[in-house]
């Protein structure tokens, strides 16, 4: 090659009378190699021959194609014999090329004889180079040189007796370019049969691109060596070692469970708002370089935690399908032959658009000096087959652990970027849950190879992990605790009771979806019961033997705005069902009060019962209240869904209690809904609770309660003692008794003035007052009107309000 010395030459091109051009070099030469820096120092020890063949004596000469020498050419590399169409050129002993950078294409042009098409003056900065034959140069098209005379004549523009002045007829050469015949056995030009997309996939050049990061200084200083390096013909042993290359062991901080929780670190919901907003502004110019990307993302961060957050946010928002090469993808085509190391190379991932996002996270942390590791293990989700057990050492997922604030924390960019639906299709959806997830929550679905990276005081084994049901992130956020059954598959006979709880009380309500093996909704065979403020029970009574899928959903404290979120899923396998199937009323929430019961004036004792059972045809549902409120009730039944059951309930009120009397039509399960006045709108009652009522009596009841006015009952705090039947015999003496904690001005038994009179009442008689222990008792004995006549117990408060309110309604038969 050459030794570098500074010398300035000048090439002048002039036209002769024959239209040809003379080329001389006399001063400074500056060519289009401004972007390259070539510094080569070698001594020449051999001479090589430059063979050029001319198809016409008038055309000057044309050099042979030496980009890939033939075997005959290689055998003649050391020959001193030249043919009549060959001429010798003496190389300069010392000249130097001074450039900033090199361009491989323009370097080839340096070795070619330039065709000059029009008069011009070109300046090329050339360093003095002494060429020598190099075995490395031989396979890649570097011209061999034969003697110093050829170079000298090329530079000075003069030749010896055997060679004339360098002159070329451009028009003649252009003509000859079209008459050159193809070499023997050279395939003729035909349209290609394949398309680019069939030849090149997203990962075709992953290994090639990765080599760009491995080019050493020695290769960069030599065009031949660089060509061989990038073409894979140089340092083959080193290339093979890349596939199995392992990063040097890093001295890591001690791996121990963290002392702080995620909630403690991120108590302020807007703690990362400025970081997240900044991470959305990453320009295209930095996204393909690990160093530039890390520098940009961490520019706004005030500490290591904010840097990690910026990396996590950017990676999660830039993971997409492999078809979008502008974004990162975390999975590879299993049929790909890409070396395993390159699949997890961060630079390759950013450049190719495919790769491992955990490697990107680790690389970004490494740039800014944050300790980070990639943890390999297995994970499971709601799509995981519960019958399949993971084996020791099994791997299907990877995630990161980062060291921040003197503690190790988990981050899973893959799960934080989105989710897979039931068909396996990926949906991009950012999820903050998998950033700094607490270890005791993380272990439900992430099992690392090494137990140390569970970050738990008492690590679990693979068998425990297999038995743990798969919980969603929402169940972990809502503090779900499994009390009775901690296995994902439950075997039982007849019925099963599953108890769950919430430790931190954000879980305020639950619901469940029960489906059979045909995915048919059979929710009438399950019910959810509230045991107390923090515990729930799900009772399932399958109608047939077989397998059922029970999906649980939960609601948070934010009652008015919260939605039910998926918590977990059980597989239920019933061997023997009941002979007579048990059916519950259709209900989509847990039995019992709603979370807003306290705001509506009910005492917390309402939480004590949500399911009531009796062996009789009648029962009372007590409701304690904190203040004077108006309530109402509605009764429904599964087996009596189309039947009006309004006559089967009677409301009673006192100062701090509301009671609902229930009269069952017969055996079975019934639903009792409670409503109370709220702040939504006037004359509107809000839903408070649903209670499940069970009657185990085999008798049948046809008696109905008197109709009641809920507002008047609550206003006067009244309880009807007798009669408790709506239908009374005509023209019969009947005792009427009412108690109240709010004194009436007058309480009468009356009938309407006319048959259709809805307002005015005609008194039958007035009930007499008896006061005892702040309880007012009103009693009277009256004859009932004729058959088919409705009549009322009506009362009025103290003056000035003398309006008579109808409280209870009867009818004669």
mmCIF file of C-alpha atoms in Angstrom, residues 298-602:
data_model
loop_
_atom_site.group_PDB
_atom_site.id
_atom_site.type_symbol
_atom_site.label_atom_id
_atom_site.label_comp_id
_atom_site.label_asym_id
_atom_site.label_seq_id
_atom_site.Cartn_x
_atom_site.Cartn_y
_atom_site.Cartn_z
ATOM 1 C CA UNK A 298 -32.348 11.100 30.374
ATOM 2 C CA UNK A 299 -31.829 14.802 29.642
ATOM 3 C CA UNK A 300 -34.967 15.820 31.502
ATOM 4 C CA UNK A 301 -34.601 13.307 34.360
ATOM 5 C CA UNK A 302 -33.546 14.557 37.766
ATOM 6 C CA UNK A 303 -32.598 11.146 39.194
ATOM 7 C CA UNK A 304 -32.118 7.518 38.220
ATOM 8 C CA UNK A 305 -35.748 6.624 38.868
ATOM 9 C CA UNK A 306 -36.915 9.218 36.337
ATOM 10 C CA UNK A 307 -34.350 7.987 33.799
ATOM 11 C CA UNK A 308 -35.646 4.441 34.085
ATOM 12 C CA UNK A 309 -39.177 5.750 33.778
ATOM 13 C CA UNK A 310 -38.273 7.585 30.561
ATOM 14 C CA UNK A 311 -36.737 4.419 29.108
ATOM 15 C CA UNK A 312 -39.763 2.323 30.110
ATOM 16 C CA UNK A 313 -42.277 4.809 28.733
ATOM 17 C CA UNK A 314 -40.499 5.147 25.392
ATOM 18 C CA UNK A 315 -39.997 1.404 24.879
ATOM 19 C CA UNK A 316 -43.609 0.577 25.766
ATOM 20 C CA UNK A 317 -44.929 3.169 23.337
ATOM 21 C CA UNK A 318 -42.649 2.058 20.509
ATOM 22 C CA UNK A 319 -43.384 -1.672 20.374
ATOM 23 C CA UNK A 320 -45.496 -2.700 17.429
ATOM 24 C CA UNK A 321 -45.888 -5.519 14.919
ATOM 25 C CA UNK A 322 -42.881 -6.673 12.879
ATOM 26 C CA UNK A 323 -44.381 -5.001 9.812
ATOM 27 C CA UNK A 324 -43.615 -1.573 11.220
ATOM 28 C CA UNK A 325 -39.834 -1.309 11.045
ATOM 29 C CA UNK A 326 -39.826 2.093 12.713
ATOM 30 C CA UNK A 327 -40.722 0.494 15.996
ATOM 31 C CA UNK A 328 -39.316 -2.227 18.193
ATOM 32 C CA UNK A 329 -40.844 -5.708 18.387
ATOM 33 C CA UNK A 330 -40.106 -8.100 21.202
ATOM 34 C CA UNK A 331 -40.470 -11.459 19.466
ATOM 35 C CA UNK A 332 -38.677 -13.189 16.610
ATOM 36 C CA UNK A 333 -39.722 -15.548 13.898
ATOM 37 C CA UNK A 334 -38.941 -18.956 15.368
ATOM 38 C CA UNK A 335 -37.776 -20.170 11.982
ATOM 39 C CA UNK A 336 -35.189 -17.443 11.723
ATOM 40 C CA UNK A 337 -31.503 -18.410 11.546
ATOM 41 C CA UNK A 338 -30.383 -15.188 13.220
ATOM 42 C CA UNK A 339 -27.782 -15.959 15.899
ATOM 43 C CA UNK A 340 -29.219 -15.854 19.378
ATOM 44 C CA UNK A 341 -26.834 -13.106 20.447
ATOM 45 C CA UNK A 342 -28.014 -10.777 17.707
ATOM 46 C CA UNK A 343 -31.658 -11.382 18.596
ATOM 47 C CA UNK A 344 -30.932 -9.735 21.931
ATOM 48 C CA UNK A 345 -28.585 -7.044 20.658
ATOM 49 C CA UNK A 346 -29.966 -3.616 21.540
ATOM 50 C CA UNK A 347 -28.352 -1.764 18.627
ATOM 51 C CA UNK A 348 -29.656 -4.355 16.182
ATOM 52 C CA UNK A 349 -33.108 -4.129 17.725
ATOM 53 C CA UNK A 350 -33.285 -0.375 17.257
ATOM 54 C CA UNK A 351 -31.843 -0.561 13.757
ATOM 55 C CA UNK A 352 -33.852 -3.502 12.418
ATOM 56 C CA UNK A 353 -37.129 -2.875 14.205
ATOM 57 C CA UNK A 354 -37.108 -6.379 15.702
ATOM 58 C CA UNK A 355 -35.491 -7.729 18.791
ATOM 59 C CA UNK A 356 -35.749 -7.869 22.535
ATOM 60 C CA UNK A 357 -37.059 -4.854 24.401
ATOM 61 C CA UNK A 358 -35.418 -6.117 27.606
ATOM 62 C CA UNK A 359 -32.045 -5.780 25.900
ATOM 63 C CA UNK A 360 -32.912 -2.213 24.938
ATOM 64 C CA UNK A 361 -33.822 -1.393 28.538
ATOM 65 C CA UNK A 362 -30.602 -2.942 29.819
ATOM 66 C CA UNK A 363 -28.487 -1.153 27.219
ATOM 67 C CA UNK A 364 -30.069 2.235 27.917
ATOM 68 C CA UNK A 365 -29.477 1.800 31.646
ATOM 69 C CA UNK A 366 -25.885 0.786 30.998
ATOM 70 C CA UNK A 367 -25.221 3.984 29.045
ATOM 71 C CA UNK A 368 -26.275 6.150 31.990
ATOM 72 C CA UNK A 369 -24.537 3.979 34.594
ATOM 73 C CA UNK A 370 -27.580 2.272 36.129
ATOM 74 C CA UNK A 371 -27.212 -1.383 37.084
ATOM 75 C CA UNK A 372 -29.738 -3.512 35.203
ATOM 76 C CA UNK A 373 -30.059 -7.220 34.482
ATOM 77 C CA UNK A 374 -32.135 -9.363 32.173
ATOM 78 C CA UNK A 375 -34.036 -12.063 34.049
ATOM 79 C CA UNK A 376 -35.087 -15.168 32.162
ATOM 80 C CA UNK A 377 -37.865 -17.470 33.307
ATOM 81 C CA UNK A 378 -41.446 -18.440 32.639
ATOM 82 C CA UNK A 379 -44.676 -16.479 32.861
ATOM 83 C CA UNK A 380 -48.357 -17.291 32.693
ATOM 84 C CA UNK A 381 -51.505 -15.358 31.896
ATOM 85 C CA UNK A 382 -55.235 -15.958 31.662
ATOM 86 C CA UNK A 383 -54.539 -17.597 28.295
ATOM 87 C CA UNK A 384 -52.280 -20.201 29.942
ATOM 88 C CA UNK A 385 -53.746 -23.693 30.127
ATOM 89 C CA UNK A 386 -54.345 -24.347 33.865
ATOM 90 C CA UNK A 387 -53.798 -28.075 33.321
ATOM 91 C CA UNK A 388 -50.286 -27.484 32.079
ATOM 92 C CA UNK A 389 -47.527 -27.376 34.683
ATOM 93 C CA UNK A 390 -44.296 -25.504 34.054
ATOM 94 C CA UNK A 391 -41.142 -27.581 34.413
ATOM 95 C CA UNK A 392 -37.995 -26.530 36.299
ATOM 96 C CA UNK A 393 -35.793 -24.429 34.056
ATOM 97 C CA UNK A 394 -38.542 -23.811 31.495
ATOM 98 C CA UNK A 395 -38.313 -20.446 29.763
ATOM 99 C CA UNK A 396 -40.842 -18.469 27.757
ATOM 100 C CA UNK A 397 -40.336 -14.879 28.870
ATOM 101 C CA UNK A 398 -37.769 -12.358 30.066
ATOM 102 C CA UNK A 399 -37.925 -9.091 31.977
ATOM 103 C CA UNK A 400 -35.598 -6.636 33.711
ATOM 104 C CA UNK A 401 -34.546 -5.773 37.223
ATOM 105 C CA UNK A 402 -33.050 -2.314 37.752
ATOM 106 C CA UNK A 403 -31.193 -0.960 40.733
ATOM 107 C CA UNK A 404 -32.564 2.374 41.911
ATOM 108 C CA UNK A 405 -32.566 4.084 45.309
ATOM 109 C CA UNK A 406 -30.397 1.243 46.661
ATOM 110 C CA UNK A 407 -33.082 -1.346 45.819
ATOM 111 C CA UNK A 408 -33.817 -3.773 43.025
ATOM 112 C CA UNK A 409 -37.122 -3.179 41.220
ATOM 113 C CA UNK A 410 -38.886 -5.116 38.446
ATOM 114 C CA UNK A 411 -39.851 -3.669 35.050
ATOM 115 C CA UNK A 412 -41.519 -5.633 32.250
ATOM 116 C CA UNK A 413 -41.583 -3.533 29.086
ATOM 117 C CA UNK A 414 -43.122 -6.368 27.066
ATOM 118 C CA UNK A 415 -46.256 -6.653 29.197
ATOM 119 C CA UNK A 416 -46.277 -2.895 29.707
ATOM 120 C CA UNK A 417 -46.629 -2.289 25.973
ATOM 121 C CA UNK A 418 -49.911 -4.134 25.450
ATOM 122 C CA UNK A 419 -51.652 -7.479 25.596
ATOM 123 C CA UNK A 420 -52.598 -10.500 23.514
ATOM 124 C CA UNK A 421 -56.263 -11.212 22.961
ATOM 125 C CA UNK A 422 -57.838 -14.671 22.915
ATOM 126 C CA UNK A 423 -56.747 -15.169 19.294
ATOM 127 C CA UNK A 424 -53.132 -14.317 20.106
ATOM 128 C CA UNK A 425 -53.246 -10.934 18.351
ATOM 129 C CA UNK A 426 -51.187 -8.197 19.981
ATOM 130 C CA UNK A 427 -52.937 -4.964 20.957
ATOM 131 C CA UNK A 428 -50.748 -2.020 21.860
ATOM 132 C CA UNK A 429 -51.929 -0.513 25.128
ATOM 133 C CA UNK A 430 -49.594 1.150 27.567
ATOM 134 C CA UNK A 431 -49.761 -0.263 31.083
ATOM 135 C CA UNK A 432 -48.055 1.403 34.014
ATOM 136 C CA UNK A 433 -48.678 -1.594 36.278
ATOM 137 C CA UNK A 434 -45.513 -3.443 35.205
ATOM 138 C CA UNK A 435 -43.234 -0.563 36.173
ATOM 139 C CA UNK A 436 -41.651 -1.185 39.618
ATOM 140 C CA UNK A 437 -44.161 -3.958 40.393
ATOM 141 C CA UNK A 438 -43.869 -5.276 43.960
ATOM 142 C CA UNK A 439 -42.252 -8.766 44.165
ATOM 143 C CA UNK A 440 -45.100 -10.404 46.118
ATOM 144 C CA UNK A 441 -47.422 -9.432 43.267
ATOM 145 C CA UNK A 442 -44.961 -10.132 40.460
ATOM 146 C CA UNK A 443 -44.502 -13.763 41.530
ATOM 147 C CA UNK A 444 -48.070 -14.701 40.599
ATOM 148 C CA UNK A 445 -47.155 -14.711 36.917
ATOM 149 C CA UNK A 446 -43.337 -14.321 36.684
ATOM 150 C CA UNK A 447 -41.094 -17.186 37.809
ATOM 151 C CA UNK A 448 -37.340 -16.580 37.286
ATOM 152 C CA UNK A 449 -34.731 -19.281 36.720
ATOM 153 C CA UNK A 450 -32.920 -18.326 39.902
ATOM 154 C CA UNK A 451 -34.958 -18.004 43.134
ATOM 155 C CA UNK A 452 -32.786 -15.066 44.201
ATOM 156 C CA UNK A 453 -34.472 -12.931 41.541
ATOM 157 C CA UNK A 454 -37.919 -13.489 43.040
ATOM 158 C CA UNK A 455 -36.861 -10.769 45.492
ATOM 159 C CA UNK A 456 -38.886 -12.509 48.194
ATOM 160 C CA UNK A 457 -37.908 -13.315 51.779
ATOM 161 C CA UNK A 458 -39.322 -16.822 51.248
ATOM 162 C CA UNK A 459 -38.911 -17.811 47.589
ATOM 163 C CA UNK A 460 -41.431 -20.206 46.059
ATOM 164 C CA UNK A 461 -40.663 -23.374 44.110
ATOM 165 C CA UNK A 462 -42.047 -24.288 40.699
ATOM 166 C CA UNK A 463 -44.797 -26.487 42.184
ATOM 167 C CA UNK A 464 -46.139 -23.607 44.244
ATOM 168 C CA UNK A 465 -46.009 -21.393 41.187
ATOM 169 C CA UNK A 466 -48.012 -23.919 39.160
ATOM 170 C CA UNK A 467 -50.705 -24.108 41.835
ATOM 171 C CA UNK A 468 -51.135 -20.358 42.035
ATOM 172 C CA UNK A 469 -54.076 -19.093 39.962
ATOM 173 C CA UNK A 470 -53.274 -16.459 37.428
ATOM 174 C CA UNK A 471 -54.293 -13.050 38.758
ATOM 175 C CA UNK A 472 -54.674 -10.024 36.563
ATOM 176 C CA UNK A 473 -52.938 -6.776 37.381
ATOM 177 C CA UNK A 474 -56.296 -5.320 38.404
ATOM 178 C CA UNK A 475 -56.736 -7.991 41.054
ATOM 179 C CA UNK A 476 -53.348 -7.046 42.451
ATOM 180 C CA UNK A 477 -54.168 -3.364 42.376
ATOM 181 C CA UNK A 478 -57.437 -4.044 44.209
ATOM 182 C CA UNK A 479 -55.683 -6.077 46.890
ATOM 183 C CA UNK A 480 -57.321 -9.434 46.121
ATOM 184 C CA UNK A 481 -56.584 -12.198 48.643
ATOM 185 C CA UNK A 482 -57.447 -15.857 48.053
ATOM 186 C CA UNK A 483 -58.812 -17.357 51.267
ATOM 187 C CA UNK A 484 -60.394 -20.742 50.586
ATOM 188 C CA UNK A 485 -58.992 -21.926 47.238
ATOM 189 C CA UNK A 486 -55.563 -21.009 45.922
ATOM 190 C CA UNK A 487 -55.421 -23.507 43.058
ATOM 191 C CA UNK A 488 -56.649 -22.640 39.558
ATOM 192 C CA UNK A 489 -58.593 -25.945 39.228
ATOM 193 C CA UNK A 490 -61.199 -27.039 41.806
ATOM 194 C CA UNK A 491 -62.801 -30.499 41.993
ATOM 195 C CA UNK A 492 -66.050 -30.902 43.981
ATOM 196 C CA UNK A 493 -69.476 -32.539 44.275
ATOM 197 C CA UNK A 494 -72.858 -30.757 44.224
ATOM 198 C CA UNK A 495 -71.695 -27.247 45.151
ATOM 199 C CA UNK A 496 -68.620 -25.187 45.983
ATOM 200 C CA UNK A 497 -68.075 -22.082 48.154
ATOM 201 C CA UNK A 498 -65.088 -19.906 47.233
ATOM 202 C CA UNK A 499 -64.050 -17.192 49.661
ATOM 203 C CA UNK A 500 -61.921 -14.189 48.733
ATOM 204 C CA UNK A 501 -61.033 -10.974 50.546
ATOM 205 C CA UNK A 502 -59.298 -7.655 50.113
ATOM 206 C CA UNK A 503 -56.526 -6.564 52.446
ATOM 207 C CA UNK A 504 -56.400 -2.853 51.727
ATOM 208 C CA UNK A 505 -60.178 -2.449 51.132
ATOM 209 C CA UNK A 506 -60.049 -0.922 47.617
ATOM 210 C CA UNK A 507 -62.135 -3.889 46.400
ATOM 211 C CA UNK A 508 -65.695 -2.817 47.158
ATOM 212 C CA UNK A 509 -67.779 -5.108 44.973
ATOM 213 C CA UNK A 510 -67.435 -8.224 42.854
ATOM 214 C CA UNK A 511 -69.315 -10.133 40.201
ATOM 215 C CA UNK A 512 -68.776 -13.478 38.514
ATOM 216 C CA UNK A 513 -69.431 -14.998 35.121
ATOM 217 C CA UNK A 514 -70.153 -18.745 35.058
ATOM 218 C CA UNK A 515 -70.024 -20.626 31.756
ATOM 219 C CA UNK A 516 -70.272 -24.293 30.917
ATOM 220 C CA UNK A 517 -68.045 -26.316 28.577
ATOM 221 C CA UNK A 518 -70.021 -24.984 25.586
ATOM 222 C CA UNK A 519 -69.337 -21.398 26.717
ATOM 223 C CA UNK A 520 -73.011 -20.942 27.558
ATOM 224 C CA UNK A 521 -73.989 -18.428 30.233
ATOM 225 C CA UNK A 522 -75.317 -20.267 33.324
ATOM 226 C CA UNK A 523 -75.151 -17.389 35.806
ATOM 227 C CA UNK A 524 -78.465 -18.365 37.414
ATOM 228 C CA UNK A 525 -76.503 -21.173 39.108
ATOM 229 C CA UNK A 526 -74.062 -18.946 40.983
ATOM 230 C CA UNK A 527 -74.408 -16.212 43.593
ATOM 231 C CA UNK A 528 -71.970 -13.821 45.262
ATOM 232 C CA UNK A 529 -72.368 -12.977 48.930
ATOM 233 C CA UNK A 530 -70.767 -10.233 51.009
ATOM 234 C CA UNK A 531 -69.642 -11.738 54.326
ATOM 235 C CA UNK A 532 -68.408 -8.470 55.815
ATOM 236 C CA UNK A 533 -66.661 -5.261 54.775
ATOM 237 C CA UNK A 534 -63.631 -7.080 53.334
ATOM 238 C CA UNK A 535 -64.747 -10.666 52.590
ATOM 239 C CA UNK A 536 -66.814 -12.178 49.790
ATOM 240 C CA UNK A 537 -68.094 -15.658 49.024
ATOM 241 C CA UNK A 538 -69.020 -17.122 45.643
ATOM 242 C CA UNK A 539 -71.405 -20.079 45.732
ATOM 243 C CA UNK A 540 -71.672 -22.246 42.628
ATOM 244 C CA UNK A 541 -74.283 -24.995 42.194
ATOM 245 C CA UNK A 542 -73.827 -26.518 38.717
ATOM 246 C CA UNK A 543 -76.946 -27.983 37.055
ATOM 247 C CA UNK A 544 -74.952 -30.871 35.554
ATOM 248 C CA UNK A 545 -71.654 -32.638 36.022
ATOM 249 C CA UNK A 546 -68.756 -31.430 33.938
ATOM 250 C CA UNK A 547 -66.336 -28.530 33.618
ATOM 251 C CA UNK A 548 -67.232 -24.874 34.191
ATOM 252 C CA UNK A 549 -65.217 -21.669 33.903
ATOM 253 C CA UNK A 550 -65.733 -19.073 36.641
ATOM 254 C CA UNK A 551 -64.374 -15.589 35.876
ATOM 255 C CA UNK A 552 -64.289 -13.080 38.727
ATOM 256 C CA UNK A 553 -64.525 -9.307 38.315
ATOM 257 C CA UNK A 554 -64.041 -6.549 40.865
ATOM 258 C CA UNK A 555 -64.956 -2.926 41.412
ATOM 259 C CA UNK A 556 -62.951 -0.332 43.308
ATOM 260 C CA UNK A 557 -64.051 2.192 45.904
ATOM 261 C CA UNK A 558 -64.793 4.881 43.353
ATOM 262 C CA UNK A 559 -68.381 3.743 43.181
ATOM 263 C CA UNK A 560 -69.916 6.124 40.651
ATOM 264 C CA UNK A 561 -67.120 5.970 38.106
ATOM 265 C CA UNK A 562 -65.478 2.602 38.619
ATOM 266 C CA UNK A 563 -65.953 -0.272 36.212
ATOM 267 C CA UNK A 564 -65.768 -3.960 36.948
ATOM 268 C CA UNK A 565 -62.275 -5.231 36.108
ATOM 269 C CA UNK A 566 -61.246 -8.821 35.543
ATOM 270 C CA UNK A 567 -59.602 -10.353 38.598
ATOM 271 C CA UNK A 568 -58.945 -14.033 37.944
ATOM 272 C CA UNK A 569 -60.385 -17.264 36.632
ATOM 273 C CA UNK A 570 -61.112 -20.715 38.097
ATOM 274 C CA UNK A 571 -61.744 -24.018 36.363
ATOM 275 C CA UNK A 572 -64.519 -25.867 38.241
ATOM 276 C CA UNK A 573 -65.013 -29.588 37.724
ATOM 277 C CA UNK A 574 -68.182 -30.997 39.229
ATOM 278 C CA UNK A 575 -68.400 -34.787 39.487
ATOM 279 C CA UNK A 576 -71.908 -35.123 40.966
ATOM 280 C CA UNK A 577 -74.654 -32.421 40.798
ATOM 281 C CA UNK A 578 -77.839 -32.086 42.854
ATOM 282 C CA UNK A 579 -80.783 -34.161 41.703
ATOM 283 C CA UNK A 580 -82.908 -31.009 41.494
ATOM 284 C CA UNK A 581 -81.000 -28.095 40.084
ATOM 285 C CA UNK A 582 -80.873 -24.971 42.246
ATOM 286 C CA UNK A 583 -81.572 -21.724 40.440
ATOM 287 C CA UNK A 584 -80.847 -18.217 41.786
ATOM 288 C CA UNK A 585 -82.465 -14.950 40.659
ATOM 289 C CA UNK A 586 -80.477 -13.189 37.941
ATOM 290 C CA UNK A 587 -78.092 -10.788 39.606
ATOM 291 C CA UNK A 588 -74.824 -9.380 38.304
ATOM 292 C CA UNK A 589 -73.252 -8.097 41.502
ATOM 293 C CA UNK A 590 -72.503 -9.358 44.956
ATOM 294 C CA UNK A 591 -75.548 -9.709 47.199
ATOM 295 C CA UNK A 592 -75.661 -7.013 49.837
ATOM 296 C CA UNK A 593 -75.279 -3.215 49.933
ATOM 297 C CA UNK A 594 -73.577 -0.990 47.431
ATOM 298 C CA UNK A 595 -70.419 0.890 48.498
ATOM 299 C CA UNK A 596 -72.398 4.132 48.856
ATOM 300 C CA UNK A 597 -74.737 2.783 51.568
ATOM 301 C CA UNK A 598 -73.097 5.038 54.158
ATOM 302 C CA UNK A 599 -73.680 8.194 52.094
ATOM 303 C CA UNK A 600 -77.352 7.268 51.756
ATOM 304 C CA UNK A 601 -77.854 7.108 55.516
ATOM 305 C CA UNK A 602 -77.534 3.381 56.337
#
